[in-house]
Coordinates of C-alpha atoms in Angstrom, one line a residue:
X1 CA 0.0 0.0 0.0
X2 CA 1.0 3.6 -0.5
X3 CA 1.0 5.1 3.0
X4 CA 1.3 8.7 4.1
X5 CA 2.9 8.8 7.6
X6 CA 1.9 11.9 9.6
X7 CA 5.1 12.9 11.4
X8 CA 4.6 15.1 14.4
X9 CA 8.2 15.0 15.3
X10 CA 7.6 12.8 18.3
X11 CA 8.7 9.2 19.1
X12 CA 5.3 7.6 18.5
X13 CA 4.8 8.8 15.0
X14 CA 8.4 8.0 14.1
X15 CA 8.1 4.4 15.3
X16 CA 4.7 4.1 13.6
X17 CA 6.3 5.1 10.3
X18 CA 9.2 2.7 10.9
X19 CA 6.8 -0.2 11.4
X20 CA 4.9 0.8 8.2
X21 CA 8.1 0.7 6.3
X22 CA 9.1 -2.6 7.8
X23 CA 5.7 -4.0 6.8
X24 CA 6.6 -3.4 3.2
X25 CA 4.5 -0.4 2.5
X26 CA 5.5 2.5 0.2
X27 CA 5.8 5.2 2.9
X28 CA 6.1 9.0 2.5
X29 CA 6.5 11.2 5.6
X30 CA 4.7 14.5 6.0
X31 CA 4.8 17.1 8.8
X32 CA 1.9 19.5 9.1
X33 CA 2.8 23.1 9.6
X34 CA 0.0 24.4 11.7
X35 CA 1.4 27.8 12.7
X36 CA 3.1 30.6 10.8
X37 CA 4.4 32.2 14.0
X38 CA 8.1 32.9 13.4
X39 CA 10.5 31.6 16.0
X40 CA 8.2 29.0 17.4
X41 CA 10.7 26.8 19.2
X42 CA 10.3 24.1 21.7
X43 CA 12.1 26.1 24.4
X44 CA 9.4 26.9 27.0
X45 CA 6.8 25.2 24.9
X46 CA 4.8 22.1 25.9
X47 CA 3.0 21.7 22.6
X48 CA 3.7 19.5 19.5
X49 CA 3.9 21.8 16.5
X50 CA 7.1 23.7 16.8
X51 CA 9.9 24.3 14.3
X52 CA 12.1 21.9 16.2
X53 CA 9.4 19.2 15.9
X54 CA 9.5 19.7 12.1
X55 CA 13.3 19.1 12.2
X56 CA 12.9 16.0 14.4
X57 CA 10.4 14.6 11.9
X58 CA 12.8 15.2 9.0
X59 CA 15.7 13.5 10.9
X60 CA 13.4 10.4 11.5
X61 CA 12.5 10.2 7.8
X62 CA 16.1 10.5 6.9
X63 CA 17.0 7.5 9.1
X64 CA 14.1 5.5 7.7
X65 CA 15.1 6.4 4.1
X66 CA 11.7 7.7 3.1
X67 CA 10.7 11.0 1.4
X68 CA 9.8 13.9 3.7
X69 CA 7.5 16.9 3.0
X70 CA 6.0 19.7 5.0
X71 CA 2.4 20.7 4.2
X72 CA 1.1 24.1 5.2
X73 CA -2.3 23.6 6.9
X74 CA -1.9 26.7 9.0
X75 CA -4.9 28.6 7.6
X76 CA -7.2 25.7 8.0
X77 CA -5.9 25.0 11.5
X78 CA -6.4 28.6 12.4
X79 CA -10.0 28.5 11.2
X80 CA -11.1 25.0 12.1
X81 CA -9.3 24.6 15.4
X82 CA -8.1 27.8 16.9
X83 CA -11.0 30.0 16.0
X84 CA -13.4 27.2 17.0
X85 CA -11.7 27.1 20.4
X86 CA -12.1 30.9 20.8
X87 CA -15.8 30.8 19.7
X88 CA -16.7 27.9 22.0
X89 CA -15.2 29.7 25.0
X90 CA -16.9 32.9 24.0
X91 CA -20.2 31.0 24.1
X92 CA -19.5 29.6 27.6
X93 CA -18.5 26.1 26.5
X94 CA -15.3 24.1 27.1
X95 CA -14.0 22.7 23.8
X96 CA -11.5 20.0 23.2
X97 CA -9.1 21.3 20.4
X98 CA -7.4 17.9 20.0
X99 CA -10.7 16.4 19.0
X100 CA -11.3 19.2 16.4
X101 CA -7.8 18.8 15.1
X102 CA -8.2 15.0 14.6
X103 CA -11.6 15.6 13.1
X104 CA -11.0 18.5 10.7
X105 CA -7.2 18.4 10.1
X106 CA -5.5 15.0 10.5
X107 CA -8.4 12.9 9.4
X108 CA -10.3 15.3 7.1
X109 CA -8.0 17.7 5.4
X110 CA -4.9 15.5 5.5
X111 CA -6.7 12.3 4.5
X112 CA -8.6 14.1 1.7
X113 CA -5.4 15.4 0.2
X114 CA -3.7 12.0 0.7
X115 CA -6.4 10.1 -1.2
X116 CA -6.3 12.8 -4.0
X117 CA -2.6 12.1 -4.4
X118 CA -3.2 8.4 -4.6
X119 CA -2.3 7.2 -1.1
X120 CA -4.2 4.3 0.4
X121 CA -3.9 5.1 4.0
X122 CA -2.7 7.7 6.6
X123 CA -0.5 6.3 9.3
X124 CA -0.2 8.0 12.7
X125 CA 1.3 7.3 16.1
X126 CA -2.0 7.2 17.9
X127 CA -2.5 4.3 20.4
X128 CA -5.7 2.8 19.1
X129 CA -6.7 -0.2 17.1
X130 CA -8.8 -0.8 13.9
X131 CA -10.5 -4.2 13.7
X132 CA -12.5 -5.7 10.8
X133 CA -15.7 -7.6 11.5
X134 CA -16.8 -10.7 9.7
X135 CA -18.1 -8.6 6.8
X136 CA -14.9 -6.6 6.5
X137 CA -16.3 -3.5 8.1
X138 CA -13.8 -1.6 10.2
X139 CA -14.3 -0.8 13.9
X140 CA -12.3 1.5 16.2
X141 CA -11.1 -0.1 19.4
X142 CA -8.9 0.8 22.4
X143 CA -5.2 0.1 22.2
X144 CA -3.5 -2.8 24.1
X145 CA -2.0 -0.3 26.5
X146 CA -5.0 1.3 28.2
X147 CA -2.7 3.8 30.0
X148 CA -1.7 5.3 26.7
X149 CA -5.0 4.6 24.9
X150 CA -6.0 7.5 22.6
X151 CA -9.2 6.1 21.1
X152 CA -11.1 8.8 22.9
X153 CA -9.6 11.6 20.7
X154 CA -10.2 9.4 17.6
X155 CA -13.9 9.0 18.4
X156 CA -14.7 11.6 15.7
X157 CA -13.5 9.3 12.9
X158 CA -16.2 8.1 10.5
X159 CA -16.7 4.7 8.8
X160 CA -15.1 6.1 5.6
X161 CA -12.1 7.6 7.4
X162 CA -11.4 4.3 9.3
X163 CA -11.1 2.6 5.9
X164 CA -8.0 4.7 5.3
X165 CA -6.5 4.8 8.8
X166 CA -3.5 2.9 10.1
X167 CA -2.3 2.8 13.7
X168 CA 0.8 0.6 13.9
X169 CA 1.2 1.1 17.7
X170 CA -2.2 -0.6 18.4
X171 CA -0.8 -3.7 20.0
X172 CA 2.2 -2.1 21.8
X173 CA 2.1 -3.0 25.5
X174 CA 3.8 0.2 26.7
X175 CA 5.4 3.5 25.8
X176 CA 8.7 2.2 27.2
X177 CA 8.7 -0.4 24.5
X178 CA 8.2 2.3 21.8
X179 CA 11.1 4.3 23.2
X180 CA 13.3 1.2 23.3
X181 CA 12.4 0.4 19.7
X182 CA 13.2 4.0 18.6
X183 CA 16.6 3.6 20.3
X184 CA 17.3 0.4 18.5
X185 CA 16.4 2.0 15.2
X186 CA 18.7 4.9 15.8
X187 CA 15.9 7.5 15.9
X188 CA 17.0 10.7 17.7
X189 CA 13.6 11.2 19.2
X190 CA 13.8 8.0 21.4
X191 CA 13.9 10.0 24.6
X192 CA 12.1 13.1 23.5
X193 CA 9.5 14.1 26.2
X194 CA 5.8 13.7 25.4
X195 CA 3.9 16.8 24.3
X196 CA 1.0 17.9 26.4
X197 CA -1.3 20.9 26.8
X198 CA -2.7 22.9 23.9
X199 CA -0.1 23.2 21.1
X200 CA -1.2 26.8 20.2
X201 CA -1.0 27.9 23.9
X202 CA 2.6 26.8 24.5
X203 CA 3.0 28.3 28.0
X204 CA -0.2 26.6 29.2
X205 CA -1.8 29.9 30.3
X206 CA -5.2 29.3 28.7
X207 CA -7.0 32.1 30.6
X208 CA -4.3 34.6 29.8
X209 CA -4.4 33.6 26.1
X210 CA -8.2 33.8 25.9
X211 CA -8.1 37.3 27.6
X212 CA -6.3 38.6 24.5
X213 CA -8.9 37.1 22.1
X214 CA -12.3 37.5 23.9
X215 CA -13.8 40.7 25.3
X216 CA -13.9 40.2 29.0
X217 CA -16.4 42.1 31.1
X218 CA -16.5 42.2 34.9
X219 CA -19.6 40.4 36.3
X220 CA -21.1 38.6 39.3
X221 CA -20.2 35.3 40.8
X222 CA -23.4 33.8 42.4
X223 CA -24.1 30.7 44.4
X224 CA -26.8 28.2 43.4
X225 CA -29.5 30.3 45.0
X226 CA -28.6 33.4 42.9
X227 CA -26.9 35.3 45.8
X228 CA -23.8 37.3 44.8
X229 CA -20.7 36.0 46.4
X230 CA -18.0 37.7 44.4
X231 CA -17.0 39.2 41.1
X232 CA -15.1 37.9 38.1
X233 CA -13.0 39.6 35.4
X234 CA -14.8 37.8 32.6
X235 CA -17.1 34.7 32.6
X236 CA -15.5 33.2 29.5
X237 CA -12.2 32.5 31.2
X238 CA -13.8 30.0 33.6
X239 CA -14.7 26.4 33.1
X240 CA -17.1 24.0 34.9
X241 CA -15.4 22.2 37.8
X242 CA -12.8 25.0 38.4
X243 CA -11.9 25.7 42.0
X244 CA -8.8 27.9 41.9
X245 CA -8.8 31.6 41.0
X246 CA -12.4 32.4 42.1
X247 CA -11.4 34.9 44.7
X248 CA -14.7 34.8 46.4
X249 CA -15.5 37.6 48.9
X250 CA -18.1 35.7 50.8
X251 CA -17.1 32.3 52.2
X252 CA -19.5 29.3 52.1
X253 CA -21.6 28.8 55.3
X254 CA -19.9 25.4 55.8
X255 CA -16.4 26.8 55.2
X256 CA -15.8 24.3 52.3
X257 CA -14.4 25.2 48.9
X258 CA -16.8 26.1 46.1
X259 CA -16.5 25.1 42.5
X260 CA -17.8 26.5 39.2
X261 CA -21.1 24.8 38.5
X262 CA -22.3 26.7 35.5
X263 CA -21.3 29.6 33.1
X264 CA -23.9 31.9 31.8
X265 CA -22.3 34.1 29.1
X266 CA -25.5 35.9 28.2
X267 CA -25.9 37.1 31.8
X268 CA -22.1 37.3 32.3
X269 CA -22.5 35.3 35.5
X270 CA -20.5 32.4 37.0
X271 CA -22.5 30.0 39.2
X272 CA -20.6 28.3 42.1
X273 CA -21.5 25.8 44.7
X274 CA -20.4 22.8 46.7
X275 CA -18.4 19.9 45.1
X276 CA -21.4 17.5 45.4
X277 CA -23.4 19.6 42.9
X278 CA -20.8 18.9 40.2
X279 CA -22.1 15.3 39.8
X280 CA -23.9 14.9 36.4
X281 CA -26.5 12.3 35.7
X282 CA -27.7 13.1 32.2
X283 CA -25.8 14.3 29.1
X284 CA -27.4 15.5 25.9
X285 CA -25.1 15.7 22.9
X286 CA -25.2 17.3 19.5
X287 CA -23.0 16.9 16.3
X288 CA -23.2 13.1 16.8
X289 CA -21.0 10.8 14.6
X290 CA -20.4 7.1 14.6
X291 CA -17.0 5.4 14.5
X292 CA -17.6 2.7 11.9
X293 CA -21.1 1.5 11.1
X294 CA -23.6 2.5 13.8
X295 CA -25.1 -0.3 15.9
X296 CA -28.7 -1.4 15.1
X297 CA -30.2 0.6 18.0
X298 CA -29.2 3.9 16.4
X299 CA -31.6 3.5 13.5
X300 CA -34.4 2.3 15.7
X301 CA -33.6 4.9 18.4
X302 CA -33.8 2.2 21.0
X303 CA -31.9 2.3 24.3
X304 CA -28.6 0.6 24.5
X305 CA -26.1 -0.1 27.3
X306 CA -22.6 1.4 27.0
X307 CA -19.8 3.2 28.8
X308 CA -19.4 6.9 28.6
X309 CA -16.1 8.8 28.7
X310 CA -15.8 12.6 28.8
X311 CA -12.1 13.2 29.0
X312 CA -9.1 11.9 27.1
X313 CA -7.7 10.2 30.2
X314 CA -10.9 9.9 32.2
X315 CA -12.4 6.7 33.4
X316 CA -15.4 5.3 31.4
X317 CA -18.6 4.9 33.5
X318 CA -21.6 2.7 32.8
X319 CA -24.5 4.3 31.0
X320 CA -27.6 3.8 28.9
X321 CA -28.0 5.9 25.8
X322 CA -30.4 6.5 22.9
X323 CA -31.0 8.8 20.0
X324 CA -33.6 11.4 20.7
X325 CA -37.0 9.8 19.7
X326 CA -38.3 13.2 18.6
X327 CA -36.3 12.7 15.4
X328 CA -33.5 15.2 16.0
X329 CA -29.9 14.2 15.6
X330 CA -29.2 14.5 19.3
X331 CA -27.9 11.9 21.7
X332 CA -29.2 11.3 25.3
X333 CA -26.9 9.6 27.8
X334 CA -28.0 8.6 31.3
X335 CA -25.0 7.9 33.5
X336 CA -25.4 5.0 36.0
X337 CA -22.5 6.4 37.9
X338 CA -22.5 10.2 37.9
X339 CA -19.6 12.1 36.5
X340 CA -18.0 15.1 38.1
X341 CA -17.7 18.5 36.5
X342 CA -19.0 17.8 33.0
X343 CA -19.1 20.9 30.9
X344 CA -21.0 21.9 27.7
X345 CA -18.6 21.8 24.8
X346 CA -16.7 18.7 26.0
X347 CA -17.0 15.5 24.0
X348 CA -18.7 12.4 25.3
X349 CA -17.4 9.2 23.6
X350 CA -19.4 5.9 23.9
X351 CA -17.9 2.4 24.2
X352 CA -19.1 -1.1 24.2
X353 CA -16.3 -3.2 25.6
X354 CA -13.1 -1.9 23.8
X355 CA -15.1 -0.7 20.8
X356 CA -15.7 3.0 20.2
X357 CA -19.3 3.4 19.1
X358 CA -19.2 7.2 18.4
X359 CA -19.2 10.6 20.0
X360 CA -21.1 13.8 20.5
X361 CA -20.4 17.3 21.6
X362 CA -22.0 17.9 25.0
X363 CA -24.8 20.5 24.6
X364 CA -26.3 20.2 28.2
X365 CA -25.2 18.3 31.3
X366 CA -27.8 17.9 34.0
X367 CA -27.6 17.1 37.7
X368 CA -30.8 15.6 39.1
X369 CA -29.8 16.8 42.6
X370 CA -29.2 20.3 41.4
X371 CA -32.5 20.4 39.5
X372 CA -34.3 19.7 42.8
X373 CA -32.8 22.8 44.5

């Protein structure tokens, strides 16, 4: 097969490309230039899209003896990921930019261009597994190493995209083994630290970065009864579940910490309350998509058992789910075990066993206990 290896400049993508070469595929490496900011170096950065990352990707391709290209996707990244991130926070939601990047850049724009150029598949260093059922239909599953599993951020992949996706690290039992393999292969990225945080906010100061992009207006912080307990510099800089940085002028009656329960951008208010009220029982999701062919219950809008996960490294909890019987393309998820601090804008990914069923963007998250107050 002709395989396009997406080279981030990290150890995972380098080893994934090496395995694709070793499997006999015709492999070409490509690094995505997602930012045009001059002087973007790794020093002080915790992201994954720096100039040095591009150089590391080139060195890996040189060792593997495969062609290497840099594709400029910066404009599309700015529009589809960065601007989406800003717009979501401005609307009082908490987005996941890695989900948007996988959905719109790595497995939409990149895959679309790869197929147009005659490639059969895009290879990445994600820890996830693609399995074919008895009829040859592809399913997305968790990787062998659950500690490194990245199937959550790939939950946006469609049936058609899975046909052209390759994850060579699927069966790797640990990250340590990937690093050891990179060392054996002479790849300079063998001991390169993992990237984390948001790549376009390299210093990790999300609130400070947003303050430069969104008009912030001072407003009230209120408790669950509507009583003012403090002021904030801008509601959009807060997120559900946040505890630090509230600077409340009025302490809680029980003396315990309070957390952000809700953000109301139209009223420019932040609602806070006790930790117990962060527990969410029901999620309603929009922008629903299915990873592979949807299970039978989707068409009939029947209830099905599953596990729900709302964070990349969060624990899945048992749930029942169904498509809205009113005919809208919205998903209802009832959590058997409540989840703490779920925010609109986050992504809920549904599983059955190790299989990823699909995902939805959280539109509303409801606490039955809070509703009774």
